Amino acid sequence: MLTFEQKQQIIESFDELERKDISLKRVNYHLKTSLYEKTLVVEKLHPNGNGYVFVGDLPQYKELADTRHLVNIRDFSEGELRDVLEAAITYLTEEEEPEPQLEETWTNRHGDELTLRHDNPDYGVYHGDNVEELFGTYETAKAYLLEEGFRLKK
């Protein structure tokens, strides 16, 4: 296990992190360049070696993270600590890729038209401006339209 001082040295090697001393000789580290309201990357680093790093919803830390999206770094090696810090910094400084917008027009044999639109996170089927149905996936929305006799307009 790394000592408090070793963890501090590793964390402080990341120039973008700013140290803030808090109570009971604990230390927080904030990310000055965060694109989000969340700036706290290292929380409550304690002289006993305990501390937490914010990992958001990064899939590689899902099993380790608590409900606040923090992982305990008490038993992390130098490599593990550097990896989690790099991942956290990247997570907070890179903009999310926008999901591609989907809007399709579907028609039936009578000439009626419905619009299938991705309204994150749902897929809505619209008649004009009115919502007909909402679905959790594109596949279920498409199946509904096909069952109702609609086909994708070409």
PDB file of C-alpha atoms in Angstrom:
ATOM      1  CA  MET A   1       0.000   0.000   0.000  1.00  0.00           C
ATOM      2  CA  LEU A   2       1.220   3.476  -0.880  1.00  0.00           C
ATOM      3  CA  THR A   3       1.692   5.924   1.953  1.00  0.00           C
ATOM      4  CA  PHE A   4      -0.221   9.180   2.242  1.00  0.00           C
ATOM      5  CA  GLU A   5       2.861  11.071   1.116  1.00  0.00           C
ATOM      6  CA  GLN A   6       3.388   8.792  -1.905  1.00  0.00           C
ATOM      7  CA  LYS A   7      -0.252   9.226  -2.946  1.00  0.00           C
ATOM      8  CA  GLN A   8       0.069  12.991  -2.560  1.00  0.00           C
ATOM      9  CA  GLN A   9       3.201  13.001  -4.708  1.00  0.00           C
ATOM     10  CA  ILE A  10       1.484  10.997  -7.455  1.00  0.00           C
ATOM     11  CA  ILE A  11      -1.659  13.131  -7.359  1.00  0.00           C
ATOM     12  CA  GLU A  12       0.315  16.371  -7.355  1.00  0.00           C
ATOM     13  CA  SER A  13       2.222  15.238 -10.450  1.00  0.00           C
ATOM     14  CA  PHE A  14      -1.006  16.047 -12.322  1.00  0.00           C
ATOM     15  CA  ASP A  15      -0.656  19.803 -12.832  1.00  0.00           C
ATOM     16  CA  GLU A  16      -4.356  20.251 -13.544  1.00  0.00           C
ATOM     17  CA  LEU A  17      -5.297  19.178  -9.993  1.00  0.00           C
ATOM     18  CA  GLU A  18      -5.440  21.810  -7.274  1.00  0.00           C
ATOM     19  CA  ARG A  19      -4.935  20.886  -3.636  1.00  0.00           C
ATOM     20  CA  LYS A  20      -7.429  21.988  -0.965  1.00  0.00           C
ATOM     21  CA  ASP A  21      -6.703  21.090   2.655  1.00  0.00           C
ATOM     22  CA  ILE A  22      -9.796  20.117   4.640  1.00  0.00           C
ATOM     23  CA  SER A  23     -10.440  18.979   8.232  1.00  0.00           C
ATOM     24  CA  LEU A  24      -8.628  16.207  10.098  1.00  0.00           C
ATOM     25  CA  LYS A  25      -5.470  16.594   7.958  1.00  0.00           C
ATOM     26  CA  ARG A  26      -7.380  15.318   4.929  1.00  0.00           C
ATOM     27  CA  VAL A  27      -6.881  16.706   1.424  1.00  0.00           C
ATOM     28  CA  ASN A  28      -9.138  17.184  -1.588  1.00  0.00           C
ATOM     29  CA  TYR A  29      -7.957  17.772  -5.145  1.00  0.00           C
ATOM     30  CA  HIS A  30     -10.044  19.746  -7.614  1.00  0.00           C
ATOM     31  CA  LEU A  31      -9.832  19.862 -11.391  1.00  0.00           C
ATOM     32  CA  LYS A  32      -9.604  23.484 -12.490  1.00  0.00           C
ATOM     33  CA  THR A  33     -10.376  22.640 -16.123  1.00  0.00           C
ATOM     34  CA  SER A  34     -13.505  20.516 -15.576  1.00  0.00           C
ATOM     35  CA  LEU A  35     -16.175  21.109 -18.200  1.00  0.00           C
ATOM     36  CA  TYR A  36     -18.809  20.257 -15.647  1.00  0.00           C
ATOM     37  CA  GLU A  37     -19.984  21.544 -12.294  1.00  0.00           C
ATOM     38  CA  LYS A  38     -18.191  18.566 -10.756  1.00  0.00           C
ATOM     39  CA  THR A  39     -14.580  19.554 -10.033  1.00  0.00           C
ATOM     40  CA  LEU A  40     -13.680  17.292  -7.115  1.00  0.00           C
ATOM     41  CA  VAL A  41     -11.464  14.453  -8.394  1.00  0.00           C
ATOM     42  CA  VAL A  42      -9.774  13.211  -5.198  1.00  0.00           C
ATOM     43  CA  GLU A  43     -11.907  13.339  -2.091  1.00  0.00           C
ATOM     44  CA  LYS A  44     -10.834  13.043   1.536  1.00  0.00           C
ATOM     45  CA  LEU A  45      -7.309  11.716   1.068  1.00  0.00           C
ATOM     46  CA  HIS A  46      -6.443  10.817   4.648  1.00  0.00           C
ATOM     47  CA  PRO A  47      -3.065  10.323   6.354  1.00  0.00           C
ATOM     48  CA  ASN A  48      -4.023   6.661   6.925  1.00  0.00           C
ATOM     49  CA  GLY A  49      -3.951   6.185   3.118  1.00  0.00           C
ATOM     50  CA  ASN A  50      -7.682   6.130   2.592  1.00  0.00           C
ATOM     51  CA  GLY A  51      -9.228   8.336  -0.079  1.00  0.00           C
ATOM     52  CA  TYR A  52     -11.611   8.390  -3.017  1.00  0.00           C
ATOM     53  CA  VAL A  53     -11.456   9.271  -6.711  1.00  0.00           C
ATOM     54  CA  PHE A  54     -14.506  10.320  -8.713  1.00  0.00           C
ATOM     55  CA  VAL A  55     -14.984   8.054 -11.755  1.00  0.00           C
ATOM     56  CA  GLY A  56     -18.479   9.005 -12.885  1.00  0.00           C
ATOM     57  CA  ASP A  57     -20.003   6.183 -14.884  1.00  0.00           C
ATOM     58  CA  LEU A  58     -16.775   4.925 -16.445  1.00  0.00           C
ATOM     59  CA  PRO A  59     -17.433   1.264 -17.268  1.00  0.00           C
ATOM     60  CA  GLN A  60     -14.010   0.009 -16.163  1.00  0.00           C
ATOM     61  CA  TYR A  61     -14.717   1.208 -12.593  1.00  0.00           C
ATOM     62  CA  LYS A  62     -18.396   0.270 -12.366  1.00  0.00           C
ATOM     63  CA  GLU A  63     -17.767  -2.680 -10.033  1.00  0.00           C
ATOM     64  CA  LEU A  64     -15.525  -0.636  -7.709  1.00  0.00           C
ATOM     65  CA  ALA A  65     -17.551   2.585  -7.541  1.00  0.00           C
ATOM     66  CA  ASP A  66     -20.035   3.382  -4.814  1.00  0.00           C
ATOM     67  CA  THR A  67     -23.378   5.129  -5.335  1.00  0.00           C
ATOM     68  CA  ARG A  68     -21.622   8.509  -5.455  1.00  0.00           C
ATOM     69  CA  HIS A  69     -19.380   7.278  -8.310  1.00  0.00           C
ATOM     70  CA  LEU A  70     -16.290   7.193  -6.097  1.00  0.00           C
ATOM     71  CA  VAL A  71     -13.683   4.445  -5.872  1.00  0.00           C
ATOM     72  CA  ASN A  72     -11.664   3.855  -2.725  1.00  0.00           C
ATOM     73  CA  ILE A  73      -7.918   4.135  -3.490  1.00  0.00           C
ATOM     74  CA  ARG A  74      -6.648   2.836  -0.144  1.00  0.00           C
ATOM     75  CA  ASP A  75      -5.017  -0.277  -1.634  1.00  0.00           C
ATOM     76  CA  PHE A  76      -4.200   1.074  -5.106  1.00  0.00           C
ATOM     77  CA  SER A  77      -0.723   0.659  -6.532  1.00  0.00           C
ATOM     78  CA  GLU A  78       1.059   3.563  -8.187  1.00  0.00           C
ATOM     79  CA  GLY A  79      -0.026   2.348 -11.615  1.00  0.00           C
ATOM     80  CA  GLU A  80      -3.640   1.891 -10.555  1.00  0.00           C
ATOM     81  CA  LEU A  81      -3.703   5.336  -8.967  1.00  0.00           C
ATOM     82  CA  ARG A  82      -2.244   6.991 -12.066  1.00  0.00           C
ATOM     83  CA  ASP A  83      -4.709   5.126 -14.296  1.00  0.00           C
ATOM     84  CA  VAL A  84      -7.761   6.126 -12.266  1.00  0.00           C
ATOM     85  CA  LEU A  85      -6.620   9.762 -12.077  1.00  0.00           C
ATOM     86  CA  GLU A  86      -6.028   9.920 -15.834  1.00  0.00           C
ATOM     87  CA  ALA A  87      -9.444   8.356 -16.471  1.00  0.00           C
ATOM     88  CA  ALA A  88     -11.176  10.785 -14.093  1.00  0.00           C
ATOM     89  CA  ILE A  89      -9.472  13.821 -15.609  1.00  0.00           C
ATOM     90  CA  THR A  90     -10.326  12.694 -19.137  1.00  0.00           C
ATOM     91  CA  TYR A  91     -13.912  12.004 -18.058  1.00  0.00           C
ATOM     92  CA  LEU A  92     -14.304  15.551 -16.723  1.00  0.00           C
ATOM     93  CA  THR A  93     -12.475  17.392 -19.508  1.00  0.00           C
ATOM     94  CA  GLU A  94     -13.789  15.768 -22.685  1.00  0.00           C
ATOM     95  CA  GLU A  95     -17.172  16.693 -24.051  1.00  0.00           C
ATOM     96  CA  GLU A  96     -19.588  13.854 -24.631  1.00  0.00           C
ATOM     97  CA  GLU A  97     -20.209  12.919 -28.223  1.00  0.00           C
ATOM     98  CA  PRO A  98     -23.740  13.988 -29.062  1.00  0.00           C
ATOM     99  CA  GLU A  99     -25.979  11.133 -30.047  1.00  0.00           C
ATOM    100  CA  PRO A 100     -26.961  11.303 -33.681  1.00  0.00           C
ATOM    101  CA  GLN A 101     -30.407  12.770 -34.076  1.00  0.00           C
ATOM    102  CA  LEU A 102     -32.941  10.473 -35.640  1.00  0.00           C
ATOM    103  CA  GLU A 103     -36.093  11.574 -37.378  1.00  0.00           C
ATOM    104  CA  GLU A 104     -37.898   9.302 -39.798  1.00  0.00           C
ATOM    105  CA  THR A 105     -41.210   9.634 -41.583  1.00  0.00           C
ATOM    106  CA  TRP A 106     -43.390   6.535 -41.762  1.00  0.00           C
ATOM    107  CA  THR A 107     -46.524   6.169 -43.922  1.00  0.00           C
ATOM    108  CA  ASN A 108     -49.343   3.663 -44.238  1.00  0.00           C
ATOM    109  CA  ARG A 109     -51.329   2.632 -47.310  1.00  0.00           C
ATOM    110  CA  HIS A 110     -53.912   5.367 -46.638  1.00  0.00           C
ATOM    111  CA  GLY A 111     -51.246   8.090 -46.828  1.00  0.00           C
ATOM    112  CA  ASP A 112     -51.215   8.792 -43.070  1.00  0.00           C
ATOM    113  CA  GLU A 113     -47.817   9.896 -41.790  1.00  0.00           C
ATOM    114  CA  LEU A 114     -46.148   9.405 -38.416  1.00  0.00           C
ATOM    115  CA  THR A 115     -42.741  10.654 -37.374  1.00  0.00           C
ATOM    116  CA  LEU A 116     -40.319   8.522 -35.389  1.00  0.00           C
ATOM    117  CA  ARG A 117     -37.953  10.782 -33.466  1.00  0.00           C
ATOM    118  CA  HIS A 118     -35.186  10.058 -30.984  1.00  0.00           C
ATOM    119  CA  ASP A 119     -35.948  12.232 -27.964  1.00  0.00           C
ATOM    120  CA  ASN A 120     -33.079  11.196 -25.722  1.00  0.00           C
ATOM    121  CA  PRO A 121     -33.493   8.761 -24.025  1.00  0.00           C
ATOM    122  CA  ASP A 122     -36.786   7.724 -25.649  1.00  0.00           C
ATOM    123  CA  TYR A 123     -37.999   7.137 -29.174  1.00  0.00           C
ATOM    124  CA  GLY A 124     -41.234   8.991 -29.778  1.00  0.00           C
ATOM    125  CA  VAL A 125     -43.840   8.321 -32.439  1.00  0.00           C
ATOM    126  CA  TYR A 126     -45.584  11.574 -33.364  1.00  0.00           C
ATOM    127  CA  HIS A 127     -48.658  12.521 -35.357  1.00  0.00           C
ATOM    128  CA  GLY A 128     -47.825  16.116 -36.164  1.00  0.00           C
ATOM    129  CA  ASP A 129     -46.785  17.670 -32.865  1.00  0.00           C
ATOM    130  CA  ASN A 130     -48.741  15.168 -30.773  1.00  0.00           C
ATOM    131  CA  VAL A 131     -47.068  12.206 -29.122  1.00  0.00           C
ATOM    132  CA  GLU A 132     -48.694   8.898 -30.046  1.00  0.00           C
ATOM    133  CA  GLU A 133     -46.355   6.548 -28.145  1.00  0.00           C
ATOM    134  CA  LEU A 134     -42.953   6.529 -26.434  1.00  0.00           C
ATOM    135  CA  PHE A 135     -40.534   3.596 -26.562  1.00  0.00           C
ATOM    136  CA  GLY A 136     -37.248   2.794 -24.843  1.00  0.00           C
ATOM    137  CA  THR A 137     -35.517   1.501 -27.976  1.00  0.00           C
ATOM    138  CA  TYR A 138     -35.579   2.088 -31.693  1.00  0.00           C
ATOM    139  CA  GLU A 139     -36.359  -1.595 -32.265  1.00  0.00           C
ATOM    140  CA  THR A 140     -39.553  -1.511 -30.179  1.00  0.00           C
ATOM    141  CA  ALA A 141     -40.710   1.712 -31.841  1.00  0.00           C
ATOM    142  CA  LYS A 142     -40.062   0.226 -35.291  1.00  0.00           C
ATOM    143  CA  ALA A 143     -41.927  -2.987 -34.377  1.00  0.00           C
ATOM    144  CA  TYR A 144     -44.908  -0.915 -33.235  1.00  0.00           C
ATOM    145  CA  LEU A 145     -44.995   1.040 -36.501  1.00  0.00           C
ATOM    146  CA  LEU A 146     -44.736  -2.121 -38.587  1.00  0.00           C
ATOM    147  CA  GLU A 147     -47.555  -3.788 -36.593  1.00  0.00           C
ATOM    148  CA  GLU A 148     -49.726  -0.723 -37.204  1.00  0.00           C
ATOM    149  CA  GLY A 149     -49.187  -1.025 -40.966  1.00  0.00           C
ATOM    150  CA  PHE A 150     -46.635   1.751 -41.401  1.00  0.00           C
ATOM    151  CA  ARG A 151     -43.531   1.574 -43.570  1.00  0.00           C
ATOM    152  CA  LEU A 152     -40.488   3.840 -43.653  1.00  0.00           C
ATOM    153  CA  LYS A 153     -41.033   6.570 -46.251  1.00  0.00           C
ATOM    154  CA  LYS A 154     -38.388   6.617 -48.931  1.00  0.00           C
TER     155      LYS A 154
END
